Amino acid sequence: MSKPELAKLGYVALVTPDIEKSLWFFKEVIGLEETEEVDGVHYLRAWGDFGHHSLSIEKGESGYVKHVGWRTKNPKDVLAFKTALEHEGVKVQHVEAGTTRGIGEAIRFQLPSGHSFELYYDVDKPEVAEHRRSVLKNQTYKSWAKGVSPRRFDHVNIHASENIKETYNFLLEQLGFKMREYLVDDDGNTIAGWMSVTPLVHDVAFIAKPSLPTKARLHHLSYWSDDTQDILRAADILKENGIQFIGPGKHGVSQAIYLYVMDPGSGARVELFTGGYLIFEPDWEPIEWTMEERSLSNTYWGDSVQDKELNNITIEAK
Amino acid sequence: MSKPELAKLGYVALVTPDIEKSLWFFKEVIGLEETEEVDGVHYLRAWGDFGHHSLSIEKGESGYVKHVGWRTKNPKDVLAFKTALEHEGVKVQHVEAGTTRGIGEAIRFQLPSGHSFELYYDVDKPEVAEHRRSVLKNQTYKSWAKGVSPRRFDHVNIHASENIKETYNFLLEQLGFKMREYLVDDDGNTIAGWMSVTPLVHDVAFIAKPSLPTKARLHHLSYWSDDTQDILRAADILKENGIQFIGPGKHGVSQAIYLYVMDPGSGARVELFTGGYLIFEPDWEPIEWTMEERSLSNTYWGDSVQDKELNNITIEAK
Amino acid sequence: MSKPELAKLGYVALVTPDIEKSLWFFKEVIGLEETEEVDGVHYLRAWGDFGHHSLSIEKGESGYVKHVGWRTKNPKDVLAFKTALEHEGVKVQHVEAGTTRGIGEAIRFQLPSGHSFELYYDVDKPEVAEHRRSVLKNQTYKSWAKGVSPRRFDHVNIHASENIKETYNFLLEQLGFKMREYLVDDDGNTIAGWMSVTPLVHDVAFIAKPSLPTKARLHHLSYWSDDTQDILRAADILKENGIQFIGPGKHGVSQAIYLYVMDPGSGARVELFTGGYLIFEPDWEPIEWTMEERSLSNTYWGDSVQDKELNNITIEAK
Amino acid sequence: MSKPELAKLGYVALVTPDIEKSLWFFKEVIGLEETEEVDGVHYLRAWGDFGHHSLSIEKGESGYVKHVGWRTKNPKDVLAFKTALEHEGVKVQHVEAGTTRGIGEAIRFQLPSGHSFELYYDVDKPEVAEHRRSVLKNQTYKSWAKGVSPRRFDHVNIHASENIKETYNFLLEQLGFKMREYLVDDDGNTIAGWMSVTPLVHDVAFIAKPSLPTKARLHHLSYWSDDTQDILRAADILKENGIQFIGPGKHGVSQAIYLYVMDPGSGARVELFTGGYLIFEPDWEPIEWTMEERSLSNTYWGDSVQDKELNNITIEAK
């Protein structure tokens, strides 16, 4: 029997202490659409996302991530992952279909780093009300309706202070991610890795940070826009709304254009993202970056990501 | 044993009656780099292509395509495809490694439509001379060195007058392409299909045309740029060089921005391409377009692709 | 005493039979801001316009332009123009300050072509409500609040069937416009002229058309955006709103990127506009285009302006 | 008799200790065209500049600016300026036509700050060789031939340590510049002023710096590109060529997108520039920025101009 596989990143389940502010930020400033609101949980997605949601937001005591959701390639992969993970001694929770609105039968477990992942196959694809529906049959909503208006969900970047090596192994061996680019410290340890199950350079970046407020953190979740001009337009929109950000700039790793902005409700960081390259090569050799090359890999040009207090802000991932 | 799989589109082997003009067009106007020239065959690629070449050009009596090359996912897939295809009664030619410079052991065969495909796994990744090499470790050449300067090879669009249904079946069942979007005529026959083995909407489009100069034709090969502004800049460059084109515009199918330009040497059409969407959903339902929706699917907006004499130009695919 | 001078194009006074549809188009789709509404007249402007309005819209029997307003360079120029024009036998109407909201003492008269022009110096610069005001002290409104969101009013293009030569002379000699580019027919007559009192290639284009529904017409009024990507984004927005347009393309004359779109309420055409060049040379020699060069001057590339039925649509200018 | 007037910024006369490096930078990296070379002086301009040159470069002991050239509005203004300036006690040098290639009869004098200005009316407009000439009759060279490829010369930014108030008065009263935006220190003194004779926000910026290596300095000269994407493309080009820069970012003052890059030959800084606004209002009230608003006026967003060692680099203006 072949190994179970992940197809793609699905969604982030976000908790915010200020639901009004977070909804204003994600819906009006970023411009996400709301699929529905059920029991206080708001399900959001970009105009080009195809599934039920790429972000859920609900009210809580503090800003944190409940879990990150991933779609499997096949229906049977969900339970096959359960079997395989339990075989490795991982504690796996079975989650009834519909526990998260729009998401089918799922499993949840923690990475060695402490981050919670959810795997599922079934996803609702709800109809869009006619006045918001795109005139294009291959597009979900009308584009450019409000705010920054990115096309689709892109990736997550998570930080941890413990079990770094174990977590890389887990992501690569248990979950089937491929390492695309990575940063090594002077002792040759991988301290940052960009990994994907798709041709994107990363669906997830996993970064080691020796000291963190809690052991598992979200550095950012990222939405994709088609053009660099969209990112510069976003900078204008954010300034007009009095929201802090870092960027624009271009990463060496992934070659992507970035702008990092904080949700003023939850503290969650969003990376507005475009450009970069795709990896179709089946024999891709991961790109290694050393500590001396670190500033180039972080910031090829533009407003530097490195050594900024603002860039150290993360939120807890439970 | 699992089925063999394709990883990605590799290259087009192009023949031109005017090698000087074609090289000027592809190297100076489009801005491709030359990996090497061996026995009169010029091997070209874009600054972001990773393999030995994405286009080979050699001199011949007329402008035509010898074959289209595809990389397999695994080394063993090449001969596994051979076995599987021969099992279906397809005549398969074994090709020694190095027959095409930079390409390993391969097989060649014809689609029912008459188009020649080549499958291989091994690809050389030659070093780039230091003065042309990018300062980025994940990029092949310095970008923007000359001409339009697209990032990478994207897709091919092929036309046929015969064996339409057989060819769709062949592409989907023998070669493992997934149908992403398609156009049906009033009798419900698929007459245009956009198919991929990657998350791109299409690595290949296959279009039925009742009357063609020869049964198998290339409509275009396509190179990708990151930004729409790059496509508009290309329009300026083409006009300044006295080269005809259609566009810019936006397709409904694939949602991509396009500009079609003819190589004045071979007559081969190049689509300069950006935008569009990626398909990560494992349960993607192919988008159907009807004849009434045809103008929308061809040209969402911009300089219309439809009903232009220039758009009927194709070259032979032997 | 030195001759009176015009400083800049001010506004178009538009009448529409469908005020709701026109307001939806200009405010929600184009994204203009409303300064105020007084007695059924809506005063609109772009986020980067500095004066009280660049467009007034009111309800009437049909779609037409009442007049085009221009600011003079100095306060005394208004009456100096009156004196000079009356000296030439032009019938000039004196208009009390405030007749048009936000506009000071003015004069109105007809060009030989029949188009009504209004000249004034004083303009109100009303405060913007804080929640719409830009955080930048040199910008009127927050940018990118809704729709296409152009920066500022740019120019008008007017057509006439009579008194062509007299009208060119009037514009150049009485009003002080400088000819920047022009098209001559095979007899050497100027049949299209792009003229300005600013370094823009044109504040007004005046075009001869042998047959028109009425003698004086508006072909379009134009708003400027900073980037070509803004024009392509506009194309998406217009398609999603079911609104017809021509473009995008690039004019040879002015070198500007264009997109022509019809207000579905009044029938008035708006040109969304960017790029192009500025003329700072004091000894500029007007560029002459011949009939053979006409297609180049109209459409350097892109969706052709020429020979399209849609492009013949104009509205009356009383 | 009416006062003499300036029409536009003309050129910067630059001296470099490393002529090969400076020519490589300006011709290959920035992408300027060379009109001609006479007696070791290279005359350069952008593809959209209309006059003989916008930059002259010659070899010398160190990197410095000889003078900044300005065109007058009328032929008679050159000598009228001479008369008026001498009347104010300014020492004015008469310069024979052709002393600078392509430039007619001129006068030269120093601002109170010590910067040398040259005024002239006559400018040669040499024919461009056919293979470099644009297919557009209103454009000088083919665009996008090499490097960054900006459209035209835009402005100069000069610094001084002495006679600040006198220099502002001189620019405004003797030369007719209009103040568009300015920065005041806590005592209400103007310490930075953006001034123009055109609708550009500035043709010249004059900045007070208490300590400078010499009293009169050039901070930068600036070339304009049409689109923000052109500036981001420039960033890639500069990185690939190993050249340092600040940016991209957006100024509050002028609202323009910027990127500052150093000529590695002369040390002269070039600002690659786009966006911003035009001032057509005859009653423009200069925008005042205070010290508290300084960071906003310098850097609205992006890679900060402020507090960077690199940003303090200037070259002498003799």
PDB file of N, CA and C in Angstrom, chain A residues 7-8 50 71-73 121 125 135-139 151-152 181 198-200 226-228 252 254-255 276-278 280-284 287-289 293 296 300, chain B residues 8 50 71-73 121 125 135-139 151-152 181 198-200 226-228 252 254-255 276-278 280-284 287-289 293 296 300:
ATOM      1  N   ALA A   7      -2.153  16.972   0.039  1.00  0.00           N
ATOM      2  CA  ALA A   7      -2.343  17.674  -1.239  1.00  0.00           C
ATOM      3  C   ALA A   7      -1.981  19.144  -1.120  1.00  0.00           C
ATOM      4  N   LYS A   8      -2.345  19.742   0.007  1.00  0.00           N
ATOM      5  CA  LYS A   8      -2.203  21.212   0.082  1.00  0.00           C
ATOM      6  C   LYS A   8      -2.520  21.725   1.473  1.00  0.00           C
ATOM      7  N   PHE A  50     -10.783  28.053  -3.349  1.00  0.00           N
ATOM      8  CA  PHE A  50     -11.863  27.183  -3.842  1.00  0.00           C
ATOM      9  C   PHE A  50     -12.622  26.459  -2.726  1.00  0.00           C
ATOM     10  N   ARG A  71      -5.258  19.462   3.555  1.00  0.00           N
ATOM     11  CA  ARG A  71      -6.035  18.471   2.787  1.00  0.00           C
ATOM     12  C   ARG A  71      -5.120  17.330   2.354  1.00  0.00           C
ATOM     13  N   THR A  72      -5.652  16.115   2.408  1.00  0.00           N
ATOM     14  CA  THR A  72      -4.903  14.972   1.895  1.00  0.00           C
ATOM     15  C   THR A  72      -5.208  14.784   0.399  1.00  0.00           C
ATOM     16  N   LYS A  73      -4.410  13.945  -0.250  1.00  0.00           N
ATOM     17  CA  LYS A  73      -4.583  13.738  -1.697  1.00  0.00           C
ATOM     18  C   LYS A  73      -5.788  12.868  -1.992  1.00  0.00           C
ATOM     19  N   TYR A 121      -9.838  15.258   4.184  1.00  0.00           N
ATOM     20  CA  TYR A 121      -9.961  15.258   2.727  1.00  0.00           C
ATOM     21  C   TYR A 121     -11.181  16.053   2.275  1.00  0.00           C
ATOM     22  N   LYS A 125     -17.734  23.059  -0.801  1.00  0.00           N
ATOM     23  CA  LYS A 125     -17.461  24.161  -1.743  1.00  0.00           C
ATOM     24  C   LYS A 125     -18.771  24.923  -1.949  1.00  0.00           C
ATOM     25  N   VAL A 135     -18.003  36.473 -12.652  1.00  0.00           N
ATOM     26  CA  VAL A 135     -18.553  36.126 -13.962  1.00  0.00           C
ATOM     27  C   VAL A 135     -17.738  35.017 -14.611  1.00  0.00           C
ATOM     28  N   LEU A 136     -16.569  34.743 -14.076  1.00  0.00           N
ATOM     29  CA  LEU A 136     -15.727  33.655 -14.580  1.00  0.00           C
ATOM     30  C   LEU A 136     -16.094  32.352 -13.875  1.00  0.00           C
ATOM     31  N   LYS A 137     -16.266  31.290 -14.638  1.00  0.00           N
ATOM     32  CA  LYS A 137     -16.681  30.011 -14.057  1.00  0.00           C
ATOM     33  C   LYS A 137     -15.570  29.354 -13.233  1.00  0.00           C
ATOM     34  N   ASN A 138     -14.352  29.783 -13.432  1.00  0.00           N
ATOM     35  CA  ASN A 138     -13.229  29.178 -12.715  1.00  0.00           C
ATOM     36  C   ASN A 138     -12.732  30.055 -11.567  1.00  0.00           C
ATOM     37  N   GLN A 139     -13.550  31.005 -11.167  1.00  0.00           N
ATOM     38  CA  GLN A 139     -13.155  31.908 -10.080  1.00  0.00           C
ATOM     39  C   GLN A 139     -14.315  31.996  -9.089  1.00  0.00           C
ATOM     40  N   ARG A 151      -5.453  36.968  -4.004  1.00  0.00           N
ATOM     41  CA  ARG A 151      -6.117  35.904  -4.749  1.00  0.00           C
ATOM     42  C   ARG A 151      -6.401  34.673  -3.899  1.00  0.00           C
ATOM     43  N   ARG A 152      -5.404  34.200  -3.157  1.00  0.00           N
ATOM     44  CA  ARG A 152      -5.557  32.904  -2.494  1.00  0.00           C
ATOM     45  C   ARG A 152      -4.617  32.757  -1.309  1.00  0.00           C
ATOM     46  N   GLU A 181      14.388  24.772   0.444  1.00  0.00           N
ATOM     47  CA  GLU A 181      15.515  25.645   0.778  1.00  0.00           C
ATOM     48  C   GLU A 181      15.681  25.560   2.290  1.00  0.00           C
ATOM     49  N   THR A 198       3.596  20.759  -2.595  1.00  0.00           N
ATOM     50  CA  THR A 198       3.202  21.289  -3.904  1.00  0.00           C
ATOM     51  C   THR A 198       4.436  21.872  -4.586  1.00  0.00           C
ATOM     52  N   PRO A 199       4.307  22.361  -5.828  1.00  0.00           N
ATOM     53  CA  PRO A 199       5.456  23.032  -6.459  1.00  0.00           C
ATOM     54  C   PRO A 199       5.779  24.409  -5.888  1.00  0.00           C
ATOM     55  N   LEU A 200       4.976  24.911  -4.962  1.00  0.00           N
ATOM     56  CA  LEU A 200       5.372  26.143  -4.275  1.00  0.00           C
ATOM     57  C   LEU A 200       6.675  25.877  -3.534  1.00  0.00           C
ATOM     58  N   ASP A 226      -1.417  38.478  -7.377  1.00  0.00           N
ATOM     59  CA  ASP A 226      -0.809  38.153  -8.673  1.00  0.00           C
ATOM     60  C   ASP A 226       0.370  39.042  -9.036  1.00  0.00           C
ATOM     61  N   ASP A 227       0.343  40.315  -8.621  1.00  0.00           N
ATOM     62  CA  ASP A 227       1.312  41.277  -9.145  1.00  0.00           C
ATOM     63  C   ASP A 227       2.008  42.047  -8.033  1.00  0.00           C
ATOM     64  N   THR A 228       3.254  42.424  -8.271  1.00  0.00           N
ATOM     65  CA  THR A 228       3.978  43.216  -7.277  1.00  0.00           C
ATOM     66  C   THR A 228       3.270  44.541  -7.023  1.00  0.00           C
ATOM     67  N   GLY A 252      15.479  36.489  -0.563  1.00  0.00           N
ATOM     68  CA  GLY A 252      16.348  35.623  -1.365  1.00  0.00           C
ATOM     69  C   GLY A 252      15.725  34.239  -1.445  1.00  0.00           C
ATOM     70  N   SER A 254      13.039  31.767  -1.874  1.00  0.00           N
ATOM     71  CA  SER A 254      11.750  31.773  -2.595  1.00  0.00           C
ATOM     72  C   SER A 254      11.646  32.887  -3.637  1.00  0.00           C
ATOM     73  N   GLN A 255      12.534  33.879  -3.575  1.00  0.00           N
ATOM     74  CA  GLN A 255      12.504  35.002  -4.537  1.00  0.00           C
ATOM     75  C   GLN A 255      11.188  35.768  -4.530  1.00  0.00           C
ATOM     76  N   GLY A 276       8.286  34.992  -6.879  1.00  0.00           N
ATOM     77  CA  GLY A 276       8.850  33.701  -6.517  1.00  0.00           C
ATOM     78  C   GLY A 276       8.835  32.705  -7.655  1.00  0.00           C
ATOM     79  N   TYR A 277       9.259  31.508  -7.331  1.00  0.00           N
ATOM     80  CA  TYR A 277       9.378  30.493  -8.389  1.00  0.00           C
ATOM     81  C   TYR A 277       8.651  29.220  -7.988  1.00  0.00           C
ATOM     82  N   LEU A 278       8.424  28.353  -8.961  1.00  0.00           N
ATOM     83  CA  LEU A 278       7.768  27.066  -8.725  1.00  0.00           C
ATOM     84  C   LEU A 278       8.782  25.959  -8.991  1.00  0.00           C
ATOM     85  N   PHE A 280       9.110  22.317 -10.293  1.00  0.00           N
ATOM     86  CA  PHE A 280       8.517  21.152 -10.948  1.00  0.00           C
ATOM     87  C   PHE A 280       9.522  20.015 -11.078  1.00  0.00           C
ATOM     88  N   GLU A 281      10.782  20.296 -10.795  1.00  0.00           N
ATOM     89  CA  GLU A 281      11.836  19.296 -10.975  1.00  0.00           C
ATOM     90  C   GLU A 281      11.651  18.164  -9.957  1.00  0.00           C
ATOM     91  N   PRO A 282      11.605  16.931 -10.401  1.00  0.00           N
ATOM     92  CA  PRO A 282      11.438  15.816  -9.453  1.00  0.00           C
ATOM     93  C   PRO A 282      12.712  15.524  -8.654  1.00  0.00           C
ATOM     94  N   ASP A 283      13.845  16.032  -9.120  1.00  0.00           N
ATOM     95  CA  ASP A 283      15.120  15.767  -8.435  1.00  0.00           C
ATOM     96  C   ASP A 283      15.699  17.051  -7.834  1.00  0.00           C
ATOM     97  N   TRP A 284      14.815  17.902  -7.339  1.00  0.00           N
ATOM     98  CA  TRP A 284      15.241  19.183  -6.777  1.00  0.00           C
ATOM     99  C   TRP A 284      16.242  18.982  -5.644  1.00  0.00           C
ATOM    100  N   ILE A 287      18.222  24.010  -1.625  1.00  0.00           N
ATOM    101  CA  ILE A 287      19.192  25.103  -1.635  1.00  0.00           C
ATOM    102  C   ILE A 287      19.645  25.347  -0.194  1.00  0.00           C
ATOM    103  N   GLU A 288      20.948  25.291   0.027  1.00  0.00           N
ATOM    104  CA  GLU A 288      21.458  25.553   1.369  1.00  0.00           C
ATOM    105  C   GLU A 288      21.971  26.988   1.496  1.00  0.00           C
ATOM    106  N   TRP A 289      21.553  27.669   2.541  1.00  0.00           N
ATOM    107  CA  TRP A 289      22.032  29.021   2.841  1.00  0.00           C
ATOM    108  C   TRP A 289      22.780  28.964   4.172  1.00  0.00           C
ATOM    109  N   GLU A 293      25.286  34.037   4.567  1.00  0.00           N
ATOM    110  CA  GLU A 293      24.377  34.417   3.482  1.00  0.00           C
ATOM    111  C   GLU A 293      22.997  34.789   4.007  1.00  0.00           C
ATOM    112  N   LEU A 296      21.130  37.960   2.866  1.00  0.00           N
ATOM    113  CA  LEU A 296      20.678  37.828   1.476  1.00  0.00           C
ATOM    114  C   LEU A 296      19.438  36.937   1.374  1.00  0.00           C
ATOM    115  N   TYR A 300      16.558  40.021   0.016  1.00  0.00           N
ATOM    116  CA  TYR A 300      17.363  40.226  -1.189  1.00  0.00           C
ATOM    117  C   TYR A 300      17.490  41.721  -1.445  1.00  0.00           C
TER     118      TYR A 300
ATOM    119  N   LYS B   8       6.633  17.028 -15.521  1.00  0.00           N
ATOM    120  CA  LYS B   8       6.580  18.403 -16.051  1.00  0.00           C
ATOM    121  C   LYS B   8       6.907  18.434 -17.531  1.00  0.00           C
ATOM    122  N   PHE B  50      15.510  25.540 -14.888  1.00  0.00           N
ATOM    123  CA  PHE B  50      16.551  24.823 -14.143  1.00  0.00           C
ATOM    124  C   PHE B  50      17.266  23.752 -14.963  1.00  0.00           C
ATOM    125  N   ARG B  71       9.514  15.495 -18.767  1.00  0.00           N
ATOM    126  CA  ARG B  71      10.255  14.755 -17.723  1.00  0.00           C
ATOM    127  C   ARG B  71       9.290  13.859 -16.960  1.00  0.00           C
ATOM    128  N   THR B  72       9.770  12.672 -16.618  1.00  0.00           N
ATOM    129  CA  THR B  72       8.975  11.788 -15.766  1.00  0.00           C
ATOM    130  C   THR B  72       9.289  12.058 -14.292  1.00  0.00           C
ATOM    131  N   LYS B  73       8.455  11.509 -13.428  1.00  0.00           N
ATOM    132  CA  LYS B  73       8.636  11.750 -11.986  1.00  0.00           C
ATOM    133  C   LYS B  73       9.792  10.957 -11.425  1.00  0.00           C
ATOM    134  N   TYR B 121      13.900  11.081 -17.996  1.00  0.00           N
ATOM    135  CA  TYR B 121      14.022  11.541 -16.620  1.00  0.00           C
ATOM    136  C   TYR B 121      15.295  12.390 -16.435  1.00  0.00           C
ATOM    137  N   LYS B 125      22.186  19.696 -15.680  1.00  0.00           N
ATOM    138  CA  LYS B 125      21.983  21.044 -15.136  1.00  0.00           C
ATOM    139  C   LYS B 125      23.318  21.765 -15.162  1.00  0.00           C
ATOM    140  N   VAL B 135      23.201  36.135  -8.654  1.00  0.00           N
ATOM    141  CA  VAL B 135      23.741  36.198  -7.296  1.00  0.00           C
ATOM    142  C   VAL B 135      22.873  35.377  -6.338  1.00  0.00           C
ATOM    143  N   LEU B 136      21.681  34.990  -6.773  1.00  0.00           N
ATOM    144  CA  LEU B 136      20.796  34.154  -5.953  1.00  0.00           C
ATOM    145  C   LEU B 136      21.091  32.682  -6.215  1.00  0.00           C
ATOM    146  N   LYS B 137      21.215  31.908  -5.135  1.00  0.00           N
ATOM    147  CA  LYS B 137      21.560  30.500  -5.283  1.00  0.00           C
ATOM    148  C   LYS B 137      20.418  29.669  -5.869  1.00  0.00           C
ATOM    149  N   ASN B 138      19.227  30.196  -5.829  1.00  0.00           N
ATOM    150  CA  ASN B 138      18.065  29.461  -6.334  1.00  0.00           C
ATOM    151  C   ASN B 138      17.608  29.938  -7.710  1.00  0.00           C
ATOM    152  N   GLN B 139      18.470  30.681  -8.376  1.00  0.00           N
ATOM    153  CA  GLN B 139      18.118  31.208  -9.695  1.00  0.00           C
ATOM    154  C   GLN B 139      19.267  30.929 -10.651  1.00  0.00           C
ATOM    155  N   ARG B 151      10.589  34.465 -17.118  1.00  0.00           N
ATOM    156  CA  ARG B 151      11.212  33.656 -16.071  1.00  0.00           C
ATOM    157  C   ARG B 151      11.438  32.205 -16.485  1.00  0.00           C
ATOM    158  N   ARG B 152      10.399  31.568 -17.065  1.00  0.00           N
ATOM    159  CA  ARG B 152      10.505  30.123 -17.280  1.00  0.00           C
ATOM    160  C   ARG B 152       9.542  29.653 -18.377  1.00  0.00           C
ATOM    161  N   GLU B 181      -9.848  22.421 -17.648  1.00  0.00           N
ATOM    162  CA  GLU B 181     -10.934  23.192 -18.244  1.00  0.00           C
ATOM    163  C   GLU B 181     -11.109  22.657 -19.651  1.00  0.00           C
ATOM    164  N   THR B 198       0.790  19.076 -13.411  1.00  0.00           N
ATOM    165  CA  THR B 198       1.225  19.973 -12.324  1.00  0.00           C
ATOM    166  C   THR B 198       0.020  20.788 -11.870  1.00  0.00           C
ATOM    167  N   PRO B 199       0.168  21.635 -10.848  1.00  0.00           N
ATOM    168  CA  PRO B 199      -0.933  22.531 -10.468  1.00  0.00           C
ATOM    169  C   PRO B 199      -1.199  23.670 -11.451  1.00  0.00           C
ATOM    170  N   LEU B 200      -0.386  23.828 -12.479  1.00  0.00           N
ATOM    171  CA  LEU B 200      -0.724  24.790 -13.529  1.00  0.00           C
ATOM    172  C   LEU B 200      -2.043  24.361 -14.169  1.00  0.00           C
ATOM    173  N   ASP B 226       6.663  37.162 -14.425  1.00  0.00           N
ATOM    174  CA  ASP B 226       6.044  37.290 -13.102  1.00  0.00           C
ATOM    175  C   ASP B 226       4.901  38.296 -13.043  1.00  0.00           C
ATOM    176  N   ASP B 227       4.996  39.367 -13.817  1.00  0.00           N
ATOM    177  CA  ASP B 227       4.069  40.483 -13.644  1.00  0.00           C
ATOM    178  C   ASP B 227       3.401  40.890 -14.949  1.00  0.00           C
ATOM    179  N   THR B 228       2.182  41.386 -14.861  1.00  0.00           N
ATOM    180  CA  THR B 228       1.492  41.856 -16.057  1.00  0.00           C
ATOM    181  C   THR B 228       2.256  43.012 -16.701  1.00  0.00           C
ATOM    182  N   GLY B 252     -10.362  33.907 -20.376  1.00  0.00           N
ATOM    183  CA  GLY B 252     -11.257  33.381 -19.351  1.00  0.00           C
ATOM    184  C   GLY B 252     -10.702  32.059 -18.837  1.00  0.00           C
ATOM    185  N   SER B 254      -8.139  29.735 -17.632  1.00  0.00           N
ATOM    186  CA  SER B 254      -6.838  29.908 -16.947  1.00  0.00           C
ATOM    187  C   SER B 254      -6.659  31.280 -16.308  1.00  0.00           C
ATOM    188  N   GLN B 255      -7.496  32.249 -16.695  1.00  0.00           N
ATOM    189  CA  GLN B 255      -7.419  33.615 -16.140  1.00  0.00           C
ATOM    190  C   GLN B 255      -6.071  34.281 -16.383  1.00  0.00           C
ATOM    191  N   GLY B 276      -3.185  34.132 -13.876  1.00  0.00           N
ATOM    192  CA  GLY B 276      -3.816  32.825 -13.812  1.00  0.00           C
ATOM    193  C   GLY B 276      -3.839  32.247 -12.410  1.00  0.00           C
ATOM    194  N   TYR B 277      -4.327  31.013 -12.342  1.00  0.00           N
ATOM    195  CA  TYR B 277      -4.485  30.391 -11.023  1.00  0.00           C
ATOM    196  C   TYR B 277      -3.832  29.025 -11.001  1.00  0.00           C
ATOM    197  N   LEU B 278      -3.626  28.504  -9.805  1.00  0.00           N
ATOM    198  CA  LEU B 278      -3.038  27.180  -9.610  1.00  0.00           C
ATOM    199  C   LEU B 278      -4.101  26.265  -9.015  1.00  0.00           C
ATOM    200  N   PHE B 280      -4.577  23.230  -6.640  1.00  0.00           N
ATOM    201  CA  PHE B 280      -4.040  22.310  -5.643  1.00  0.00           C
ATOM    202  C   PHE B 280      -5.100  21.317  -5.163  1.00  0.00           C
ATOM    203  N   GLU B 281      -6.352  21.564  -5.535  1.00  0.00           N
ATOM    204  CA  GLU B 281      -7.458  20.715  -5.058  1.00  0.00           C
ATOM    205  C   GLU B 281      -7.338  19.313  -5.665  1.00  0.00           C
ATOM    206  N   PRO B 282      -7.350  18.281  -4.853  1.00  0.00           N
ATOM    207  CA  PRO B 282      -7.247  16.918  -5.400  1.00  0.00           C
ATOM    208  C   PRO B 282      -8.545  16.452  -6.071  1.00  0.00           C
ATOM    209  N   ASP B 283      -9.634  17.136  -5.787  1.00  0.00           N
ATOM    210  CA  ASP B 283     -10.926  16.732  -6.368  1.00  0.00           C
ATOM    211  C   ASP B 283     -11.443  17.785  -7.342  1.00  0.00           C
ATOM    212  N   TRP B 284     -10.519  18.386  -8.074  1.00  0.00           N
ATOM    213  CA  TRP B 284     -10.895  19.444  -9.021  1.00  0.00           C
ATOM    214  C   TRP B 284     -11.909  18.945 -10.038  1.00  0.00           C
ATOM    215  N   ILE B 287     -13.686  22.543 -15.458  1.00  0.00           N
ATOM    216  CA  ILE B 287     -14.606  23.635 -15.805  1.00  0.00           C
ATOM    217  C   ILE B 287     -15.053  23.439 -17.248  1.00  0.00           C
ATOM    218  N   GLU B 288     -16.356  23.369 -17.458  1.00  0.00           N
ATOM    219  CA  GLU B 288     -16.871  23.226 -18.825  1.00  0.00           C
ATOM    220  C   GLU B 288     -17.305  24.568 -19.390  1.00  0.00           C
ATOM    221  N   TRP B 289     -16.870  24.859 -20.607  1.00  0.00           N
ATOM    222  CA  TRP B 289     -17.290  26.070 -21.318  1.00  0.00           C
ATOM    223  C   TRP B 289     -18.051  25.631 -22.569  1.00  0.00           C
ATOM    224  N   GLU B 293     -20.314  30.441 -24.556  1.00  0.00           N
ATOM    225  CA  GLU B 293     -19.384  31.097 -23.642  1.00  0.00           C
ATOM    226  C   GLU B 293     -17.982  31.229 -24.253  1.00  0.00           C
ATOM    227  N   LEU B 296     -15.968  34.494 -24.158  1.00  0.00           N
ATOM    228  CA  LEU B 296     -15.507  34.778 -22.786  1.00  0.00           C
ATOM    229  C   LEU B 296     -14.305  33.913 -22.410  1.00  0.00           C
ATOM    230  N   TYR B 300     -11.279  37.129 -22.064  1.00  0.00           N
ATOM    231  CA  TYR B 300     -12.061  37.736 -20.991  1.00  0.00           C
ATOM    232  C   TYR B 300     -12.114  39.243 -21.220  1.00  0.00           C
TER     233      TYR B 300
END
